[in-house]
Amino acid sequence: MATESGADSSGEYIAHHLTNLTFGKLPDGTYALAHSSAEAAQMGFWAVNLDTLGFSVVLGAVFSVLFWLAARSATSGVPGRLQNLVETAVEFVDGNVKSMFTHQNRMIGPLALTIFVWVLLMNVMDLVPVDFLPALADMAGVHHLKVVPSTDVNITMGLALSVFALVLFYSVKQKGLGGFAAELSLHPFGKYGLPINLVLELVTLIAKPISLGLRLFGNLYAGEMIFILIALLPWWAQWVLSVPWAIFHILIIFLQAFIFMVLTVVYMSAAHAVEEH
Amino acid sequence: MNINLTMIGQVISFAIFVWFCAKYIWPPIINAMATRETKIADGLAAADRAVRDLELAQDKATDQLRQAKQEAAGIIEQARKQAGVVIEEAKQKAREEGERLLVAAEAEIEREFNRAREELRSKVAQLAIAGAEQILQRSVGEAANSELVDSLAAQL
């Protein structure tokens, strides 16, 4: 969609690509799709980004169905192609989990696998040419479409907060409410520095989900942004930049999914660790 | 880039996908992999055992072969000895039988000889009587008598 040059059309093009398909309540009281990002912002909290959440759920379903098909017919004999692929992923995740997480918890493996594969799939959407799906949607009458769920801060923070909730839950479950409170208030300066301890530990605690969610969002948002900027070039020159960037981006896609999984496991491991006092 | 309900939707779908994975995906795959691992370990152990068994069997087979050879050699030796004895015995028997037959034949000859002599003797007596009768009847000369006697004697 490299249209005639001009700052206005370029700006519009970029803004258009960064606008979600948001459904919510308009100021006049009717429920409708937002026509611009300003309108979407006016909808406030009670609105849904249909595009990113939709792609996110579809990709999660793709993961579930694909892996379930392999799991349903899983054999301990010679595995088929699908089972081989799935086992590679499971073995990779299981190996990482086992090397980082030494406590007893049957949730951690499935949790890590779901996060890794799901985030990977969401990131892979970034490799679909930026205008491909939005142009198709435009023909179908949908005027805004962000196809990469992990470029929506709602999606990444949703994942990060879920992980944070699990961290809090297991911290309390493993250490007890008192134990968890003690961990937050008695470090690093002992009981006489309690207020300072509490402030420091709370910052550390809160920083975990925020950094987790924003890291993924930031990396993928930046990557998508660069693809959009490359798409502003004349069509015959785009490949010069888009191909190298896409190849480099494969690394980022995998790395960010991996980092998200590893940090989740590390946080969960810390939640399970009962410190000696 | 507004925080909105999408986040809650994502939290809910996350919970569902993790639950689904923990219930229907993770256990069967991990089980299949663990089962395969033990199968492979068992297979390797069995292969090791088979190699040891083969060595043992080969040793045993060699032992048995050697023993069988020894036994065969013993049997052949014994058979040879026995054959010698049998031949010796047969020779002995044949010799004895030959001697016995010889003795029997000699005795038979002796008997025949005696019988013939007896017969001859009785025939000589008859001839003598017949000769005497003829002499008496013919009353021929001395020459005729001696001729007669000569012919009688030639008949003997």
PDB file of N, CA and C in Angstrom, chain B residues 42-112:
ATOM      1  N   ASP B  42      15.264 -50.633  28.118  1.00  0.00           N
ATOM      2  CA  ASP B  42      15.092 -52.084  28.228  1.00  0.00           C
ATOM      3  C   ASP B  42      15.716 -52.795  27.032  1.00  0.00           C
ATOM      4  N   GLY B  43      15.464 -52.229  25.864  1.00  0.00           N
ATOM      5  CA  GLY B  43      15.993 -52.835  24.634  1.00  0.00           C
ATOM      6  C   GLY B  43      17.510 -52.904  24.656  1.00  0.00           C
ATOM      7  N   LEU B  44      18.140 -51.807  25.099  1.00  0.00           N
ATOM      8  CA  LEU B  44      19.602 -51.787  25.162  1.00  0.00           C
ATOM      9  C   LEU B  44      20.111 -52.812  26.162  1.00  0.00           C
ATOM     10  N   ALA B  45      19.439 -52.868  27.323  1.00  0.00           N
ATOM     11  CA  ALA B  45      19.849 -53.837  28.340  1.00  0.00           C
ATOM     12  C   ALA B  45      19.705 -55.258  27.802  1.00  0.00           C
ATOM     13  N   ALA B  46      18.590 -55.489  27.090  1.00  0.00           N
ATOM     14  CA  ALA B  46      18.358 -56.828  26.529  1.00  0.00           C
ATOM     15  C   ALA B  46      19.443 -57.177  25.508  1.00  0.00           C
ATOM     16  N   ALA B  47      19.840 -56.179  24.727  1.00  0.00           N
ATOM     17  CA  ALA B  47      20.887 -56.420  23.724  1.00  0.00           C
ATOM     18  C   ALA B  47      22.200 -56.812  24.415  1.00  0.00           C
ATOM     19  N   ASP B  48      22.534 -56.086  25.497  1.00  0.00           N
ATOM     20  CA  ASP B  48      23.741 -56.424  26.263  1.00  0.00           C
ATOM     21  C   ASP B  48      23.668 -57.853  26.772  1.00  0.00           C
ATOM     22  N   ARG B  49      22.483 -58.170  27.337  1.00  0.00           N
ATOM     23  CA  ARG B  49      22.283 -59.499  27.899  1.00  0.00           C
ATOM     24  C   ARG B  49      22.431 -60.558  26.803  1.00  0.00           C
ATOM     25  N   ALA B  50      21.875 -60.253  25.642  1.00  0.00           N
ATOM     26  CA  ALA B  50      21.922 -61.213  24.533  1.00  0.00           C
ATOM     27  C   ALA B  50      23.369 -61.481  24.121  1.00  0.00           C
ATOM     28  N   VAL B  51      24.170 -60.408  24.102  1.00  0.00           N
ATOM     29  CA  VAL B  51      25.581 -60.587  23.732  1.00  0.00           C
ATOM     30  C   VAL B  51      26.267 -61.515  24.735  1.00  0.00           C
ATOM     31  N   ARG B  52      25.994 -61.278  26.035  1.00  0.00           N
ATOM     32  CA  ARG B  52      26.589 -62.142  27.068  1.00  0.00           C
ATOM     33  C   ARG B  52      26.115 -63.576  26.915  1.00  0.00           C
ATOM     34  N   ASP B  53      24.811 -63.716  26.690  1.00  0.00           N
ATOM     35  CA  ASP B  53      24.234 -65.055  26.512  1.00  0.00           C
ATOM     36  C   ASP B  53      24.891 -65.771  25.342  1.00  0.00           C
ATOM     37  N   LEU B  54      25.084 -65.026  24.266  1.00  0.00           N
ATOM     38  CA  LEU B  54      25.694 -65.607  23.064  1.00  0.00           C
ATOM     39  C   LEU B  54      27.096 -66.117  23.386  1.00  0.00           C
ATOM     40  N   GLU B  55      27.861 -65.299  24.133  1.00  0.00           N
ATOM     41  CA  GLU B  55      29.215 -65.718  24.493  1.00  0.00           C
ATOM     42  C   GLU B  55      29.179 -67.013  25.302  1.00  0.00           C
ATOM     43  N   LEU B  56      28.273 -67.025  26.286  1.00  0.00           N
ATOM     44  CA  LEU B  56      28.135 -68.224  27.119  1.00  0.00           C
ATOM     45  C   LEU B  56      27.796 -69.431  26.264  1.00  0.00           C
ATOM     46  N   ALA B  57      26.832 -69.240  25.356  1.00  0.00           N
ATOM     47  CA  ALA B  57      26.378 -70.344  24.515  1.00  0.00           C
ATOM     48  C   ALA B  57      27.513 -70.850  23.636  1.00  0.00           C
ATOM     49  N   GLN B  58      28.312 -69.907  23.123  1.00  0.00           N
ATOM     50  CA  GLN B  58      29.426 -70.305  22.266  1.00  0.00           C
ATOM     51  C   GLN B  58      30.444 -71.131  23.060  1.00  0.00           C
ATOM     52  N   ASP B  59      30.739 -70.638  24.291  1.00  0.00           N
ATOM     53  CA  ASP B  59      31.663 -71.390  25.154  1.00  0.00           C
ATOM     54  C   ASP B  59      31.159 -72.800  25.374  1.00  0.00           C
ATOM     55  N   LYS B  60      29.846 -72.859  25.679  1.00  0.00           N
ATOM     56  CA  LYS B  60      29.243 -74.148  25.973  1.00  0.00           C
ATOM     57  C   LYS B  60      29.325 -75.075  24.761  1.00  0.00           C
ATOM     58  N   ALA B  61      29.005 -74.487  23.609  1.00  0.00           N
ATOM     59  CA  ALA B  61      29.022 -75.270  22.369  1.00  0.00           C
ATOM     60  C   ALA B  61      30.431 -75.812  22.111  1.00  0.00           C
ATOM     61  N   THR B  62      31.449 -74.950  22.316  1.00  0.00           N
ATOM     62  CA  THR B  62      32.837 -75.389  22.108  1.00  0.00           C
ATOM     63  C   THR B  62      33.170 -76.549  23.036  1.00  0.00           C
ATOM     64  N   ASP B  63      32.772 -76.384  24.311  1.00  0.00           N
ATOM     65  CA  ASP B  63      33.011 -77.445  25.289  1.00  0.00           C
ATOM     66  C   ASP B  63      32.402 -78.756  24.837  1.00  0.00           C
ATOM     67  N   GLN B  64      31.126 -78.655  24.447  1.00  0.00           N
ATOM     68  CA  GLN B  64      30.409 -79.866  24.066  1.00  0.00           C
ATOM     69  C   GLN B  64      31.046 -80.521  22.851  1.00  0.00           C
ATOM     70  N   LEU B  65      31.471 -79.672  21.912  1.00  0.00           N
ATOM     71  CA  LEU B  65      32.099 -80.188  20.701  1.00  0.00           C
ATOM     72  C   LEU B  65      33.369 -80.965  21.063  1.00  0.00           C
ATOM     73  N   ARG B  66      34.162 -80.358  21.969  1.00  0.00           N
ATOM     74  CA  ARG B  66      35.417 -81.010  22.350  1.00  0.00           C
ATOM     75  C   ARG B  66      35.142 -82.343  23.032  1.00  0.00           C
ATOM     76  N   GLN B  67      34.129 -82.303  23.923  1.00  0.00           N
ATOM     77  CA  GLN B  67      33.761 -83.518  24.650  1.00  0.00           C
ATOM     78  C   GLN B  67      33.313 -84.614  23.682  1.00  0.00           C
ATOM     79  N   ALA B  68      32.485 -84.184  22.702  1.00  0.00           N
ATOM     80  CA  ALA B  68      31.975 -85.151  21.727  1.00  0.00           C
ATOM     81  C   ALA B  68      33.110 -85.762  20.924  1.00  0.00           C
ATOM     82  N   LYS B  69      34.079 -84.929  20.558  1.00  0.00           N
ATOM     83  CA  LYS B  69      35.224 -85.434  19.800  1.00  0.00           C
ATOM     84  C   LYS B  69      35.980 -86.475  20.606  1.00  0.00           C
ATOM     85  N   GLN B  70      36.178 -86.110  21.896  1.00  0.00           N
ATOM     86  CA  GLN B  70      36.898 -87.054  22.770  1.00  0.00           C
ATOM     87  C   GLN B  70      36.163 -88.384  22.844  1.00  0.00           C
ATOM     88  N   GLU B  71      34.841 -88.260  23.035  1.00  0.00           N
ATOM     89  CA  GLU B  71      34.042 -89.475  23.157  1.00  0.00           C
ATOM     90  C   GLU B  71      34.143 -90.315  21.894  1.00  0.00           C
ATOM     91  N   ALA B  72      34.038 -89.631  20.764  1.00  0.00           N
ATOM     92  CA  ALA B  72      34.094 -90.337  19.476  1.00  0.00           C
ATOM     93  C   ALA B  72      35.426 -91.058  19.322  1.00  0.00           C
ATOM     94  N   ALA B  73      36.505 -90.340  19.691  1.00  0.00           N
ATOM     95  CA  ALA B  73      37.826 -90.951  19.581  1.00  0.00           C
ATOM     96  C   ALA B  73      37.905 -92.202  20.454  1.00  0.00           C
ATOM     97  N   GLY B  74      37.352 -92.094  21.675  1.00  0.00           N
ATOM     98  CA  GLY B  74      37.337 -93.239  22.596  1.00  0.00           C
ATOM     99  C   GLY B  74      36.601 -94.416  21.999  1.00  0.00           C
ATOM    100  N   ILE B  75      35.410 -94.055  21.437  1.00  0.00           N
ATOM    101  CA  ILE B  75      34.576 -95.130  20.880  1.00  0.00           C
ATOM    102  C   ILE B  75      35.306 -95.825  19.733  1.00  0.00           C
ATOM    103  N   ILE B  76      35.925 -95.030  18.868  1.00  0.00           N
ATOM    104  CA  ILE B  76      36.636 -95.600  17.717  1.00  0.00           C
ATOM    105  C   ILE B  76      37.761 -96.515  18.200  1.00  0.00           C
ATOM    106  N   GLU B  77      38.483 -96.016  19.198  1.00  0.00           N
ATOM    107  CA  GLU B  77      39.597 -96.796  19.762  1.00  0.00           C
ATOM    108  C   GLU B  77      39.119 -98.147  20.286  1.00  0.00           C
ATOM    109  N   GLN B  78      37.981 -98.039  21.035  1.00  0.00           N
ATOM    110  CA  GLN B  78      37.410 -99.239  21.635  1.00  0.00           C
ATOM    111  C   GLN B  78      36.971-100.225  20.552  1.00  0.00           C
ATOM    112  N   ALA B  79      36.309 -99.628  19.517  1.00  0.00           N
ATOM    113  CA  ALA B  79      35.804-100.463  18.426  1.00  0.00           C
ATOM    114  C   ALA B  79      36.954-101.180  17.732  1.00  0.00           C
ATOM    115  N   ARG B  80      38.050-100.443  17.573  1.00  0.00           N
ATOM    116  CA  ARG B  80      39.199-101.036  16.898  1.00  0.00           C
ATOM    117  C   ARG B  80      39.739-102.210  17.710  1.00  0.00           C
ATOM    118  N   LYS B  81      39.830-101.942  19.001  1.00  0.00           N
ATOM    119  CA  LYS B  81      40.323-102.994  19.894  1.00  0.00           C
ATOM    120  C   LYS B  81      39.435-104.228  19.800  1.00  0.00           C
ATOM    121  N   GLN B  82      38.123-103.935  19.896  1.00  0.00           N
ATOM    122  CA  GLN B  82      37.172-105.038  19.878  1.00  0.00           C
ATOM    123  C   GLN B  82      37.259-105.819  18.570  1.00  0.00           C
ATOM    124  N   ALA B  83      37.392-105.030  17.475  1.00  0.00           N
ATOM    125  CA  ALA B  83      37.510-105.685  16.168  1.00  0.00           C
ATOM    126  C   ALA B  83      38.713-106.620  16.159  1.00  0.00           C
ATOM    127  N   GLY B  84      39.830-106.147  16.732  1.00  0.00           N
ATOM    128  CA  GLY B  84      41.026-106.980  16.807  1.00  0.00           C
ATOM    129  C   GLY B  84      40.751-108.271  17.554  1.00  0.00           C
ATOM    130  N   VAL B  85      40.065-108.072  18.710  1.00  0.00           N
ATOM    131  CA  VAL B  85      39.759-109.245  19.529  1.00  0.00           C
ATOM    132  C   VAL B  85      38.901-110.235  18.749  1.00  0.00           C
ATOM    133  N   VAL B  86      37.854-109.640  18.068  1.00  0.00           N
ATOM    134  CA  VAL B  86      36.923-110.505  17.338  1.00  0.00           C
ATOM    135  C   VAL B  86      37.660-111.276  16.248  1.00  0.00           C
ATOM    136  N   ILE B  87      38.524-110.551  15.539  1.00  0.00           N
ATOM    137  CA  ILE B  87      39.262-111.196  14.450  1.00  0.00           C
ATOM    138  C   ILE B  87      40.138-112.314  14.995  1.00  0.00           C
ATOM    139  N   GLU B  88      40.773-111.960  16.123  1.00  0.00           N
ATOM    140  CA  GLU B  88      41.649-112.943  16.759  1.00  0.00           C
ATOM    141  C   GLU B  88      40.877-114.198  17.137  1.00  0.00           C
ATOM    142  N   GLU B  89      39.682-113.884  17.744  1.00  0.00           N
ATOM    143  CA  GLU B  89      38.837-115.004  18.177  1.00  0.00           C
ATOM    144  C   GLU B  89      38.418-115.840  16.991  1.00  0.00           C
ATOM    145  N   ALA B  90      38.031-115.144  15.906  1.00  0.00           N
ATOM    146  CA  ALA B  90      37.573-115.847  14.714  1.00  0.00           C
ATOM    147  C   ALA B  90      38.691-116.710  14.140  1.00  0.00           C
ATOM    148  N   LYS B  91      39.894-116.143  14.131  1.00  0.00           N
ATOM    149  CA  LYS B  91      41.044-116.900  13.623  1.00  0.00           C
ATOM    150  C   LYS B  91      41.253-118.156  14.438  1.00  0.00           C
ATOM    151  N   GLN B  92      41.205-117.913  15.772  1.00  0.00           N
ATOM    152  CA  GLN B  92      41.400-119.019  16.702  1.00  0.00           C
ATOM    153  C   GLN B  92      40.397-120.128  16.448  1.00  0.00           C
ATOM    154  N   LYS B  93      39.122-119.614  16.322  1.00  0.00           N
ATOM    155  CA  LYS B  93      38.034-120.568  16.129  1.00  0.00           C
ATOM    156  C   LYS B  93      38.238-121.340  14.832  1.00  0.00           C
ATOM    157  N   ALA B  94      38.629-120.589  13.779  1.00  0.00           N
ATOM    158  CA  ALA B  94      38.812-121.215  12.471  1.00  0.00           C
ATOM    159  C   ALA B  94      39.916-122.259  12.539  1.00  0.00           C
ATOM    160  N   ARG B  95      40.954-121.877  13.274  1.00  0.00           N
ATOM    161  CA  ARG B  95      42.064-122.816  13.393  1.00  0.00           C
ATOM    162  C   ARG B  95      41.609-124.091  14.101  1.00  0.00           C
ATOM    163  N   GLU B  96      40.881-123.839  15.204  1.00  0.00           N
ATOM    164  CA  GLU B  96      40.397-124.993  15.973  1.00  0.00           C
ATOM    165  C   GLU B  96      39.495-125.876  15.124  1.00  0.00           C
ATOM    166  N   GLU B  97      38.593-125.146  14.397  1.00  0.00           N
ATOM    167  CA  GLU B  97      37.638-125.878  13.562  1.00  0.00           C
ATOM    168  C   GLU B  97      38.394-126.698  12.499  1.00  0.00           C
ATOM    169  N   GLY B  98      39.397-126.079  11.936  1.00  0.00           N
ATOM    170  CA  GLY B  98      40.210-126.750  10.904  1.00  0.00           C
ATOM    171  C   GLY B  98      40.863-128.016  11.477  1.00  0.00           C
ATOM    172  N   GLU B  99      41.407-127.814  12.674  1.00  0.00           N
ATOM    173  CA  GLU B  99      42.072-128.965  13.292  1.00  0.00           C
ATOM    174  C   GLU B  99      41.087-130.092  13.557  1.00  0.00           C
ATOM    175  N   ARG B 100      39.892-129.599  14.090  1.00  0.00           N
ATOM    176  CA  ARG B 100      38.868-130.593  14.411  1.00  0.00           C
ATOM    177  C   ARG B 100      38.471-131.352  13.152  1.00  0.00           C
ATOM    178  N   LEU B 101      38.246-130.572  12.061  1.00  0.00           N
ATOM    179  CA  LEU B 101      37.851-131.207  10.806  1.00  0.00           C
ATOM    180  C   LEU B 101      38.943-132.179  10.310  1.00  0.00           C
ATOM    181  N   LEU B 102      40.196-131.736  10.490  1.00  0.00           N
ATOM    182  CA  LEU B 102      41.320-132.544  10.054  1.00  0.00           C
ATOM    183  C   LEU B 102      41.338-133.878  10.801  1.00  0.00           C
ATOM    184  N   VAL B 103      41.154-133.711  12.119  1.00  0.00           N
ATOM    185  CA  VAL B 103      41.161-134.923  12.962  1.00  0.00           C
ATOM    186  C   VAL B 103      40.028-135.853  12.555  1.00  0.00           C
ATOM    187  N   ALA B 104      38.838-135.195  12.354  1.00  0.00           N
ATOM    188  CA  ALA B 104      37.662-135.997  11.984  1.00  0.00           C
ATOM    189  C   ALA B 104      37.913-136.713  10.663  1.00  0.00           C
ATOM    190  N   ALA B 105      38.523-135.955   9.722  1.00  0.00           N
ATOM    191  CA  ALA B 105      38.775-136.530   8.400  1.00  0.00           C
ATOM    192  C   ALA B 105      39.763-137.696   8.505  1.00  0.00           C
ATOM    193  N   GLU B 106      40.770-137.482   9.336  1.00  0.00           N
ATOM    194  CA  GLU B 106      41.768-138.552   9.528  1.00  0.00           C
ATOM    195  C   GLU B 106      41.119-139.805  10.083  1.00  0.00           C
ATOM    196  N   ALA B 107      40.218-139.514  11.113  1.00  0.00           N
ATOM    197  CA  ALA B 107      39.535-140.648  11.750  1.00  0.00           C
ATOM    198  C   ALA B 107      38.683-141.379  10.733  1.00  0.00           C
ATOM    199  N   GLU B 108      38.016-140.573   9.894  1.00  0.00           N
ATOM    200  CA  GLU B 108      37.140-141.166   8.864  1.00  0.00           C
ATOM    201  C   GLU B 108      37.966-142.035   7.912  1.00  0.00           C
ATOM    202  N   ILE B 109      39.112-141.475   7.507  1.00  0.00           N
ATOM    203  CA  ILE B 109      39.988-142.189   6.584  1.00  0.00           C
ATOM    204  C   ILE B 109      40.440-143.504   7.208  1.00  0.00           C
ATOM    205  N   GLU B 110      40.812-143.329   8.482  1.00  0.00           N
ATOM    206  CA  GLU B 110      41.253-144.508   9.229  1.00  0.00           C
ATOM    207  C   GLU B 110      40.172-145.585   9.222  1.00  0.00           C
ATOM    208  N   ARG B 111      38.901-145.098   9.523  1.00  0.00           N
ATOM    209  CA  ARG B 111      37.783-146.032   9.607  1.00  0.00           C
ATOM    210  C   ARG B 111      37.547-146.694   8.255  1.00  0.00           C
ATOM    211  N   GLU B 112      37.573-145.844   7.218  1.00  0.00           N
ATOM    212  CA  GLU B 112      37.348-146.358   5.866  1.00  0.00           C
ATOM    213  C   GLU B 112      38.399-147.403   5.514  1.00  0.00           C
TER     214      GLU B 112
END
